[in-house]
Coordinates of C-alpha atoms in Angstrom, one line a residue:
M1 CA 204.4 182.4 193.4
S2 CA 207.0 181.5 190.6
W3 CA 209.3 179.9 193.2
K4 CA 206.6 177.6 194.5
I5 CA 205.5 176.7 190.9
C6 CA 209.0 175.9 189.8
F7 CA 209.8 174.0 193.0
T8 CA 206.7 171.8 192.4
A9 CA 207.6 171.3 188.8
T10 CA 211.2 170.5 189.5
F11 CA 210.2 168.0 192.3
L12 CA 207.7 166.2 190.0
I13 CA 210.2 166.0 187.2
L14 CA 212.8 164.4 189.5
I15 CA 210.4 162.0 191.1
L16 CA 208.9 160.8 187.8
G17 CA 212.2 160.7 185.9
I18 CA 214.0 158.8 188.6
G19 CA 211.1 156.4 188.9
Q20 CA 211.2 155.7 185.2
S21 CA 214.9 155.3 185.2
I22 CA 214.7 152.7 187.9
S23 CA 211.9 150.9 186.1
L24 CA 213.9 150.7 182.9
G25 CA 216.9 149.4 184.8
R26 CA 214.9 146.6 186.3
S27 CA 213.1 145.7 183.1
G28 CA 216.3 145.2 181.2
V29 CA 215.4 147.4 178.3
R30 CA 218.2 147.3 175.6
R31 CA 220.8 149.9 176.6
N32 CA 222.0 150.7 173.1
R33 CA 218.8 152.5 172.4
I34 CA 218.0 156.1 173.3
L35 CA 215.5 155.1 175.9
N36 CA 217.6 153.5 178.6
S37 CA 218.0 154.0 182.3
F38 CA 221.1 156.3 182.3
N39 CA 219.8 158.5 179.5
V40 CA 216.5 159.0 181.2
L41 CA 218.2 159.9 184.5
F42 CA 220.5 162.3 182.7
G43 CA 217.7 164.0 180.9
T44 CA 215.6 164.2 184.1
V45 CA 218.3 166.0 186.0
F46 CA 219.1 168.3 183.1
T47 CA 215.4 169.3 182.7
A48 CA 214.9 169.7 186.4
S49 CA 218.0 171.9 186.6
V50 CA 216.7 174.2 183.8
V51 CA 213.3 174.6 185.5
M52 CA 215.1 175.3 188.8
F53 CA 216.8 178.4 187.4
F54 CA 213.6 179.9 185.8
P55 CA 212.5 182.0 188.8
I56 CA 216.0 183.5 189.2
Y57 CA 216.2 184.8 185.7
S58 CA 212.6 185.7 185.6
E59 CA 213.3 188.3 188.3
I60 CA 216.4 189.6 186.6
F61 CA 214.8 190.1 183.2
A62 CA 211.2 190.7 184.2
E63 CA 211.0 194.2 182.6
E64 CA 213.2 193.6 179.6
P65 CA 212.2 192.7 176.0
F66 CA 212.5 189.0 174.9
W67 CA 212.7 188.2 178.6
S68 CA 211.3 184.6 178.2
L69 CA 214.0 183.7 175.6
K70 CA 216.7 185.2 177.9
V71 CA 215.4 183.2 180.9
F72 CA 215.4 180.0 178.9
L73 CA 218.8 180.4 177.4
L74 CA 220.5 181.4 180.6
S75 CA 218.8 178.7 182.6
V76 CA 220.3 176.2 180.0
H77 CA 223.7 177.9 180.3
N78 CA 223.8 177.6 184.1
T79 CA 222.6 174.0 183.8
I80 CA 225.6 173.2 181.5
R81 CA 227.9 174.9 184.0
L82 CA 226.4 172.7 186.7
F83 CA 227.2 169.5 184.7
I84 CA 230.8 170.6 184.2
V85 CA 231.3 171.4 188.0
D86 CA 231.3 175.1 187.4
G87 CA 228.1 176.1 189.1
E88 CA 227.9 178.4 192.1
F89 CA 225.3 177.6 194.7
T90 CA 225.1 181.3 195.7
I91 CA 223.0 182.0 192.7
I92 CA 220.2 180.1 194.5
T93 CA 220.6 181.7 197.9
D94 CA 221.1 185.3 196.5
Y95 CA 217.8 185.4 194.9
I96 CA 215.5 183.5 197.3
E97 CA 214.9 185.2 200.6
I98 CA 215.1 183.4 203.9
G99 CA 211.9 185.1 204.9
E100 CA 210.0 183.3 202.2
G101 CA 209.3 180.6 204.8
W102 CA 209.3 176.9 204.0
I103 CA 210.0 177.4 200.3
F104 CA 213.5 178.7 201.1
T105 CA 214.5 175.4 202.9
A106 CA 212.7 173.2 200.4
Y107 CA 214.1 174.9 197.3
T108 CA 217.7 175.0 198.6
V109 CA 217.6 171.4 199.6
Q110 CA 216.3 170.4 196.2
A111 CA 218.9 172.5 194.5
A112 CA 221.6 171.0 196.6
V113 CA 220.5 167.5 195.4
I114 CA 220.7 168.6 191.8
F115 CA 224.1 170.3 192.3
V116 CA 225.4 166.9 193.5
L117 CA 223.7 164.7 190.9
A118 CA 224.7 166.7 187.8
P119 CA 228.5 166.3 188.2
M120 CA 228.1 162.7 189.2
L121 CA 226.3 162.0 185.9
T122 CA 229.0 163.9 184.0
F123 CA 231.6 161.7 185.7
G124 CA 229.7 158.6 184.6
V125 CA 229.8 159.8 181.0
V126 CA 233.6 160.5 181.2
L127 CA 234.2 157.1 182.9
S128 CA 232.3 155.4 180.1
F129 CA 234.4 157.2 177.5
F130 CA 237.6 156.0 179.1
K131 CA 236.4 152.5 179.5
N132 CA 235.6 152.3 175.8
L133 CA 239.0 153.9 175.1
S134 CA 240.7 151.2 177.2
A135 CA 238.7 148.5 175.4
Y136 CA 239.8 149.8 172.0
R137 CA 243.4 149.8 173.2
R138 CA 243.2 146.2 174.3
Y139 CA 241.5 145.2 171.0
L140 CA 244.3 146.8 168.9
F141 CA 246.9 144.8 170.9
C142 CA 245.1 141.7 169.7
Y143 CA 245.8 142.4 166.0
F144 CA 247.3 139.0 165.3
R145 CA 244.9 136.9 167.3
D146 CA 241.6 135.2 166.4
I147 CA 238.8 137.3 167.8
Y148 CA 235.3 136.2 168.9
I149 CA 232.9 139.0 169.3
F150 CA 229.5 138.7 171.1
S151 CA 226.7 141.2 170.8
E152 CA 225.7 140.9 174.4
L153 CA 226.9 139.6 177.8
N154 CA 224.5 137.0 179.0
E155 CA 224.4 133.3 180.2
K156 CA 224.4 131.9 176.6
S157 CA 227.2 134.1 175.3
L158 CA 229.3 133.4 178.4
A159 CA 228.8 129.6 178.1
L160 CA 230.0 129.7 174.4
A161 CA 232.9 132.1 175.2
E162 CA 234.1 129.8 178.0
S163 CA 234.0 126.8 175.7
I164 CA 236.0 128.7 173.0
C165 CA 238.7 129.7 175.5
K166 CA 239.1 126.1 176.7
K167 CA 240.4 125.0 173.3
D168 CA 242.9 127.8 172.8
K169 CA 243.9 130.3 175.4
R170 CA 245.3 132.7 172.8
R171 CA 241.9 133.4 171.4
R172 CA 240.5 136.8 172.5
I173 CA 236.9 137.2 173.6
V174 CA 235.0 140.5 173.1
F175 CA 231.6 141.4 174.6
T176 CA 229.7 144.5 173.4
D177 CA 226.8 146.4 175.0
V178 CA 228.2 145.7 178.5
F179 CA 226.9 147.8 181.3
E180 CA 228.1 147.1 184.9
D181 CA 224.8 147.4 186.8
N182 CA 224.5 147.1 190.5
D183 CA 222.3 144.0 190.5
E184 CA 223.7 140.7 191.4
E185 CA 223.1 139.0 188.1
S186 CA 224.9 141.7 186.1
Y187 CA 227.8 141.7 188.6
E188 CA 228.3 137.9 188.3
L189 CA 228.3 138.0 184.5
V190 CA 230.9 140.8 184.4
E191 CA 233.1 138.9 186.9
R192 CA 232.9 135.8 184.7
A193 CA 233.8 137.8 181.7
K194 CA 236.9 139.2 183.6
E195 CA 238.0 135.7 184.4
L196 CA 238.2 135.1 180.6
D197 CA 240.2 138.3 180.3
A198 CA 237.5 139.5 177.9
I199 CA 237.4 142.9 176.3
C200 CA 234.2 144.7 177.2
F201 CA 232.7 147.5 175.1
K202 CA 229.7 149.6 176.3
K203 CA 228.9 150.3 172.7
D204 CA 226.7 148.1 170.5
I205 CA 228.3 145.5 168.2
Q206 CA 227.7 147.3 165.0
V207 CA 228.9 150.6 166.4
V208 CA 232.4 149.4 167.5
D209 CA 234.9 149.5 164.6
F210 CA 236.4 146.0 164.4
R211 CA 237.9 146.4 160.9
F212 CA 241.4 147.2 162.1
H213 CA 242.5 143.5 162.4
S214 CA 244.9 141.2 160.6
R215 CA 243.1 139.8 157.5
K216 CA 244.8 136.5 158.0
K217 CA 243.1 136.0 161.4
E218 CA 239.6 135.0 162.2
L219 CA 236.8 137.4 163.1
C220 CA 233.8 135.6 164.4
F221 CA 230.6 137.6 165.3
F222 CA 227.8 136.2 167.4
T223 CA 224.5 138.1 167.5
I224 CA 223.2 136.3 170.5
G225 CA 221.0 138.7 172.5
E226 CA 217.7 137.9 174.0
D227 CA 215.9 140.2 171.5
E228 CA 215.8 138.2 168.2
S229 CA 214.7 141.3 166.3
E230 CA 217.9 143.1 167.4
N231 CA 220.0 140.0 166.5
I232 CA 218.7 140.1 163.0
D233 CA 219.0 143.9 162.7
Q234 CA 222.6 143.8 163.9
S235 CA 223.5 141.0 161.5
L236 CA 222.1 142.9 158.5
K237 CA 224.4 145.8 159.4
L238 CA 227.5 143.7 160.1
I239 CA 227.2 141.8 156.7
P240 CA 227.8 144.8 154.4
A241 CA 230.5 146.1 156.8
F242 CA 232.6 142.9 156.5
R243 CA 231.3 141.6 153.1
D244 CA 234.8 141.8 151.5
R245 CA 236.7 140.3 154.3
E246 CA 237.9 136.7 154.3
H247 CA 238.2 134.6 157.5
T248 CA 235.0 136.2 158.8
H249 CA 232.1 134.3 160.3
L250 CA 228.7 135.5 161.5
Y251 CA 226.4 133.3 163.7
V252 CA 222.9 134.7 164.0
F253 CA 220.9 133.2 166.9
S254 CA 217.2 133.2 165.9
T255 CA 214.3 130.8 165.8
R256 CA 212.1 133.2 163.8
A257 CA 211.0 132.1 160.4
D258 CA 211.5 135.6 158.9
S259 CA 215.2 135.5 159.8
E260 CA 215.8 132.7 157.4
L261 CA 214.3 134.7 154.5
L262 CA 216.1 137.9 155.5
L263 CA 219.5 136.2 155.7
T264 CA 219.1 134.3 152.5
S265 CA 218.2 137.3 150.5
V266 CA 221.1 139.6 151.5
D267 CA 224.4 139.6 149.6
K268 CA 226.9 138.1 152.0
G269 CA 230.1 138.4 149.9
K270 CA 233.0 136.6 151.5
I271 CA 231.5 136.5 155.0
K272 CA 230.2 133.1 156.1
V273 CA 226.8 133.5 157.7
R274 CA 224.9 130.8 159.6
R275 CA 221.6 131.1 161.5
V276 CA 221.6 129.1 164.7
N277 CA 218.1 127.9 165.6
D278 CA 218.9 126.6 169.1
V279 CA 215.6 124.8 169.4
R280 CA 216.0 122.7 166.3
A281 CA 219.6 122.2 167.1
L282 CA 218.8 120.7 170.4
V283 CA 216.3 118.3 168.9
N284 CA 218.7 117.3 166.1
R285 CA 221.6 116.8 168.5
L286 CA 219.5 114.7 170.9
L287 CA 218.5 112.4 168.0
Y288 CA 222.1 112.2 166.6
D289 CA 223.8 111.6 169.9
S290 CA 221.3 109.5 171.8
G291 CA 218.5 108.7 169.4
S292 CA 219.4 105.0 169.8
R293 CA 217.6 105.2 173.2
I294 CA 214.3 105.6 171.4
F295 CA 214.9 102.4 169.5
E296 CA 216.3 100.6 172.5
S297 CA 213.2 101.3 174.6
A298 CA 210.8 100.0 171.9
A299 CA 208.6 97.2 173.0
E300 CA 207.8 94.1 170.9
A301 CA 204.3 94.1 169.4
K302 CA 202.1 91.2 168.6
D303 CA 202.9 91.3 164.9
G304 CA 206.7 90.9 165.7
A305 CA 207.6 94.5 165.0
R306 CA 209.0 96.7 167.7
R307 CA 206.7 99.5 168.7
I308 CA 207.9 103.0 169.8
G309 CA 205.3 104.7 172.0
A310 CA 206.5 108.3 172.1
V311 CA 204.9 110.8 174.4
I312 CA 205.6 114.5 174.0
V313 CA 204.5 116.8 176.8
G314 CA 204.2 120.4 175.6
M315 CA 203.8 121.7 172.0
G316 CA 205.9 124.8 172.3
Q317 CA 208.9 125.1 170.0
H318 CA 210.8 122.2 171.4
G319 CA 207.8 119.9 171.5
T320 CA 206.6 120.8 168.0
N321 CA 210.1 120.3 166.5
M322 CA 210.4 117.0 168.3
V323 CA 207.1 115.7 166.9
K324 CA 208.1 116.7 163.4
A325 CA 211.6 115.1 163.8
L326 CA 210.2 111.8 165.2
S327 CA 207.9 111.4 162.2
W328 CA 211.0 110.9 159.9
F329 CA 213.6 109.7 162.4
C330 CA 211.6 106.6 163.4
Q331 CA 211.0 105.5 159.8
M332 CA 212.9 102.2 160.3
D333 CA 212.4 98.7 159.1
G334 CA 211.2 96.5 161.9
Y335 CA 209.8 99.5 163.9
R336 CA 206.7 101.5 164.0
I337 CA 206.0 104.7 165.8
D338 CA 203.0 106.0 167.7
I339 CA 203.3 109.6 168.9
D340 CA 200.9 111.1 171.6
V341 CA 201.3 114.8 172.1
F342 CA 199.8 116.8 175.0
D343 CA 199.3 120.6 175.2
R344 CA 196.9 122.8 177.2
E345 CA 196.1 125.0 174.2
E346 CA 192.7 124.2 172.7
L347 CA 194.0 125.0 169.1
A348 CA 197.2 123.1 169.4
E349 CA 196.2 120.4 166.9
E350 CA 194.8 123.0 164.4
R351 CA 198.1 125.0 164.6
F352 CA 200.1 121.9 164.0
R353 CA 197.9 120.8 161.0
A354 CA 198.4 124.3 159.5
Q355 CA 202.2 123.8 159.7
C356 CA 202.2 120.2 158.4
P357 CA 198.9 119.6 156.5
E358 CA 199.9 116.4 154.7
L359 CA 201.8 114.9 157.6
M360 CA 198.6 115.1 159.6
S361 CA 196.1 114.2 156.8
E362 CA 193.9 111.1 157.2
E363 CA 195.5 109.8 154.0
Y364 CA 198.8 109.2 155.7
N365 CA 198.6 109.7 159.5
G366 CA 198.0 106.2 161.0
V367 CA 197.7 104.5 157.6
D368 CA 200.1 101.7 156.6
I369 CA 201.0 102.0 152.9
P370 CA 203.9 99.9 151.5
G371 CA 206.8 102.2 150.5
E372 CA 205.3 105.1 152.4
A373 CA 206.1 106.8 155.7
Q374 CA 204.3 105.0 158.5
Y375 CA 203.4 106.7 161.8
R376 CA 200.5 107.7 163.9
I377 CA 200.4 111.2 165.5
T378 CA 197.6 112.0 168.0
V379 CA 197.4 115.5 169.5
H380 CA 195.6 115.8 172.9
A381 CA 194.8 119.5 172.8
G382 CA 193.3 121.4 175.7
V383 CA 194.8 119.1 178.3
D384 CA 196.6 120.8 181.2
V385 CA 199.4 118.7 182.8
E386 CA 198.1 119.7 186.3
T387 CA 194.6 118.3 185.8
K388 CA 193.1 114.9 186.5
R389 CA 192.2 114.6 182.8
F390 CA 195.9 114.5 181.9
A391 CA 196.6 111.9 184.5
D392 CA 193.7 109.8 183.1
E393 CA 195.0 110.1 179.6
I394 CA 198.5 109.1 180.6
R395 CA 197.1 106.0 182.3
K396 CA 195.6 104.9 179.0
L397 CA 199.0 105.0 177.4
D398 CA 200.1 101.6 178.7
G399 CA 202.5 101.3 175.6
A400 CA 204.6 104.4 176.2
T401 CA 208.3 103.6 175.7
W402 CA 209.9 107.1 175.4
V403 CA 208.9 110.5 176.8
F404 CA 210.0 114.1 176.1
V405 CA 209.0 116.9 178.4
A406 CA 209.3 120.5 177.2
L407 CA 206.9 122.8 179.0
G408 CA 208.9 126.0 178.8
T409 CA 210.6 126.3 182.2
D410 CA 213.1 124.2 184.1
E411 CA 210.8 124.1 187.1
A412 CA 207.8 122.9 185.1
N413 CA 209.9 120.3 183.2
I414 CA 211.5 118.9 186.4
R415 CA 208.2 118.7 188.2
E416 CA 206.4 117.1 185.3
A417 CA 209.1 114.6 184.6
A418 CA 209.0 113.3 188.2
E419 CA 205.2 113.3 188.0
L420 CA 205.2 111.2 184.8
R421 CA 207.6 108.7 186.4
M422 CA 205.0 108.2 189.2
L423 CA 202.1 107.8 186.8
F424 CA 203.9 105.3 184.6
E425 CA 205.1 103.4 187.6
R426 CA 201.4 103.0 188.6
N427 CA 200.8 101.7 185.1
G428 CA 203.6 99.1 185.6
I429 CA 205.8 100.5 182.8
R430 CA 209.1 102.3 182.9
P431 CA 209.6 104.4 179.7
S432 CA 212.7 106.4 179.1
I433 CA 212.1 110.0 180.1
Q434 CA 214.1 113.0 178.8
A435 CA 213.3 116.6 180.0
V436 CA 214.7 119.9 179.0
V437 CA 216.6 121.8 181.7
Y438 CA 218.5 125.0 180.8
N439 CA 220.4 125.6 184.0
S440 CA 223.7 123.7 183.9
D441 CA 224.1 123.6 187.7
E442 CA 220.6 122.2 188.1
R443 CA 221.1 119.7 185.4
R444 CA 224.3 118.4 187.0
A445 CA 222.6 118.2 190.4
L446 CA 219.7 116.3 188.9
Q447 CA 221.7 113.6 187.2
G448 CA 221.1 110.2 188.8
I449 CA 218.5 111.5 191.3
T450 CA 216.7 109.1 193.6
N451 CA 213.8 109.3 196.0
Y452 CA 214.2 109.0 199.8
Q453 CA 214.4 105.2 199.5
G454 CA 217.3 105.4 197.0
Q455 CA 215.1 104.4 194.0
P456 CA 216.4 106.0 190.8
Y457 CA 213.9 108.2 188.8
G458 CA 215.7 107.3 185.6
I459 CA 215.2 110.7 184.1
D460 CA 217.7 112.2 181.6
F461 CA 217.8 116.0 181.8
I462 CA 219.1 117.6 178.6
G463 CA 219.5 121.0 176.9
D464 CA 221.6 122.9 179.5
L465 CA 223.5 126.0 178.4
D466 CA 227.0 124.6 178.9
T467 CA 226.2 121.7 176.6
C468 CA 224.1 123.5 174.0
Y469 CA 226.3 126.6 173.8
S470 CA 229.7 125.1 173.3
E471 CA 232.2 125.3 170.4
E472 CA 231.7 121.6 169.6
V473 CA 227.9 122.2 169.1
I474 CA 227.8 125.7 167.5
M475 CA 231.0 125.9 165.5
D476 CA 232.7 122.5 165.2
S477 CA 229.8 120.1 165.0
E478 CA 230.3 116.5 164.0
L479 CA 226.7 116.4 162.8
E480 CA 227.3 119.4 160.7
A481 CA 230.4 117.9 159.1
E482 CA 228.4 114.7 158.4
A483 CA 225.5 116.7 156.9
L484 CA 227.9 118.5 154.6
E485 CA 229.3 115.2 153.4
R486 CA 225.7 114.1 152.6
H487 CA 225.0 117.3 150.7
L488 CA 228.2 117.0 148.6
K489 CA 226.7 113.8 147.0
W490 CA 224.3 116.0 145.0
G491 CA 225.2 119.7 145.4
E492 CA 228.0 122.3 145.9
E493 CA 229.3 123.3 149.4
E494 CA 228.3 127.0 148.9
E495 CA 224.7 126.0 148.5
F496 CA 224.8 124.0 151.8
W497 CA 225.7 127.1 153.8
K498 CA 223.7 129.6 151.7
Y499 CA 220.3 127.9 151.8
E500 CA 218.8 126.5 155.0
Y501 CA 216.6 124.2 153.0
N502 CA 219.7 122.3 151.9
Y503 CA 221.3 122.5 155.4
R504 CA 218.3 121.2 157.2
S505 CA 217.6 118.4 154.7
S506 CA 221.2 117.2 154.9
V507 CA 221.3 117.3 158.7
A508 CA 218.2 115.1 158.8
S509 CA 219.7 112.6 156.3
A510 CA 222.9 112.4 158.5
I511 CA 220.9 111.8 161.6
H512 CA 218.9 109.0 160.1
M513 CA 221.9 107.4 158.5
K514 CA 223.5 107.0 162.0
A515 CA 220.3 105.5 163.3
R516 CA 220.1 103.0 160.5
E517 CA 223.6 101.8 161.3
W518 CA 222.7 101.4 164.9
C519 CA 219.6 99.4 163.9
R520 CA 221.7 97.3 161.5
I521 CA 219.6 97.9 158.5
P522 CA 221.0 95.8 155.6
G523 CA 223.4 97.9 153.5
S524 CA 223.8 100.7 156.1
G525 CA 227.3 102.0 156.4
K526 CA 228.3 100.7 153.0
K527 CA 229.2 102.7 149.9
E528 CA 226.7 102.7 147.1
E529 CA 228.9 100.6 144.8
D530 CA 229.2 97.9 147.4
L531 CA 225.5 97.3 147.9
T532 CA 223.9 94.1 146.8
E533 CA 220.7 94.4 144.8
E534 CA 218.6 93.4 147.8
E535 CA 220.4 95.9 150.0
R536 CA 220.0 98.6 147.4
Q537 CA 216.2 98.2 147.4
V538 CA 216.1 98.2 151.2
I539 CA 218.1 101.4 151.4
E540 CA 216.2 103.1 148.7
M541 CA 212.8 102.3 150.1
L542 CA 213.7 103.2 153.6
E543 CA 215.4 106.5 152.5
H544 CA 212.3 107.4 150.5
R545 CA 210.0 106.7 153.4
R546 CA 212.2 108.9 155.6
W547 CA 212.3 111.7 152.9
N548 CA 208.6 111.7 152.5
A549 CA 208.0 112.1 156.3
Y550 CA 210.7 114.8 156.4
M551 CA 209.3 116.8 153.6
R552 CA 205.8 116.6 155.1
S553 CA 207.1 117.7 158.4
E554 CA 208.6 120.8 156.6
G555 CA 205.1 121.6 155.3
Y556 CA 205.3 120.1 151.8
I557 CA 202.4 118.5 150.0
Y558 CA 202.1 116.4 146.9
S559 CA 202.1 118.6 143.7
G560 CA 199.3 116.5 142.2
S561 CA 201.4 115.1 139.4
P562 CA 204.6 113.0 139.0
K563 CA 205.9 115.4 136.4
K564 CA 208.9 117.4 137.6
S565 CA 207.4 120.6 136.1
S566 CA 204.6 120.4 138.8
R567 CA 207.1 121.0 141.5
N568 CA 206.6 124.4 143.2
D569 CA 208.9 125.2 146.2
L570 CA 207.2 128.5 146.9
G571 CA 204.0 126.6 147.3
K572 CA 205.8 123.8 149.1
M573 CA 204.5 121.3 146.5
H574 CA 206.7 118.4 145.4
N575 CA 206.2 115.8 142.6
D576 CA 208.1 113.0 144.4
L577 CA 205.9 112.9 147.5
V578 CA 204.5 109.5 146.4
C579 CA 205.1 105.9 147.6
Y580 CA 208.4 104.2 146.6
A581 CA 206.7 102.3 143.7
G582 CA 205.6 105.6 142.1
L583 CA 209.2 106.8 141.6
D584 CA 211.1 106.5 138.4
E585 CA 214.4 104.6 138.4
E586 CA 216.4 107.8 138.4
E587 CA 214.9 109.0 141.7
K588 CA 215.3 105.5 143.2
R589 CA 219.0 105.6 142.4
K590 CA 219.2 109.1 144.0
D591 CA 217.9 107.5 147.3
S592 CA 220.6 104.9 147.3
R593 CA 223.3 107.4 146.5
V594 CA 222.2 109.8 149.3
G595 CA 221.4 107.0 151.7
T596 CA 224.9 105.4 151.7
R597 CA 228.4 106.3 152.7

């Protein structure tokens, strides 16, 4: 009876364990954790092997004291021998009789499978060890090179690594947490890494010891995995390990709000840490590089001003950040901005109001106050883009001049951008349309697309990985350099990198300054001391309008008093959130100082 029970138990352990291992492999569970595909398979075969030996030693020690302990320990002992290719199959055939019937064949076949699987898994462990040993050897030979270390091998990290190598072939790329799976996607990623002559470690980024390296050479770490929690956790462990090392940079890829708090509070020492919010970065870069299209597309209104009719489709992270950015970016003399936002979530407007209460308040939204930010934001919540209601709402927007599509997937964005072109054509208007497409190959294929009659759709597809994850964008940004120059007009460089509040504010100021020069606002592009009195007033008022809208888009509200003592940054309350006329002369001068070259 014990043979049949152990056979059944062994069989169930193998089937369930192998199934779980396959499931983990397909789901992409992080491999640096204990629960991963290989470890589950290893544990499954080990457990099944132990159970397989139970009936043998049960017969041998059936009449002896402490028989159960002896059975267990010797079953484990033989299992270990099995994994080091020292097992003898005769131990199975010597103790199970051929006359037992079907159980003899079933048990011996099952045992044969385990006898083959166990050494193969051991070989996998050994091979893994030698691969890491080889990676360490290659890393040591790069002692006098700049090293760029990525926490994961994925499409984003590869795009950035390829960009880094283009600039200097001597740079060495390192990927960690790399497992060569059999699936096609993993194979292609590994092959691309090999083309870069990259060093690949199977271990996690904070486990590999990278400290043996010339202190005169750069060490750049990128925690760039799909799991943002892991990115933050890895970063918090890397910072103390390299706190005392100069020429060390850490780029943390995360859009989560708590990552800002965590990275601000930790003592960074000499290591330079920057959080990369790729969503906000895409919006900022779009406005900085091609924001002039928004003003170019503006239509002349009856009052002589040029009206920007912006349409945002989708209030996910991209759409929400774009609405916030447009509120301050489009503060420009001679222009006014109307923003219509569509999202299928019923609570989309309520969520946005919670983020930016004063931006959306009836006191400012849609109200023209001299010396104040002027805009109108309308959120069309609960409207699905695939419904007739959406098409009807779009038809009412006969003044649309610029459209941004961000629904979360390339497929949805491409489809909806083409659909919107059709709907606007029926309205007799042709707004500029920009849609987010992550896939670089698809973006290249879509540029300049036409219909079957050769008519151009006139859609600009943006946000692909090759463009967004490049050295010029992440590490050597023209916008970032311009923002630092803005910041140095009133603060120290260390505070620019240390506090994201300063970083984001200066980036917004740099973006708007470039737009002012394009719009030829009087005094734009000049130094403060070269301004005429009239130009100074224009710059100061416009800069304050922009600043008001920016601060409200960040969630700030008026403190209730013009006294500086009423300012409370924890409560996001500011005493200067008033119209330009309500500022004292010192604050007005600050606007002209920051708002000029």
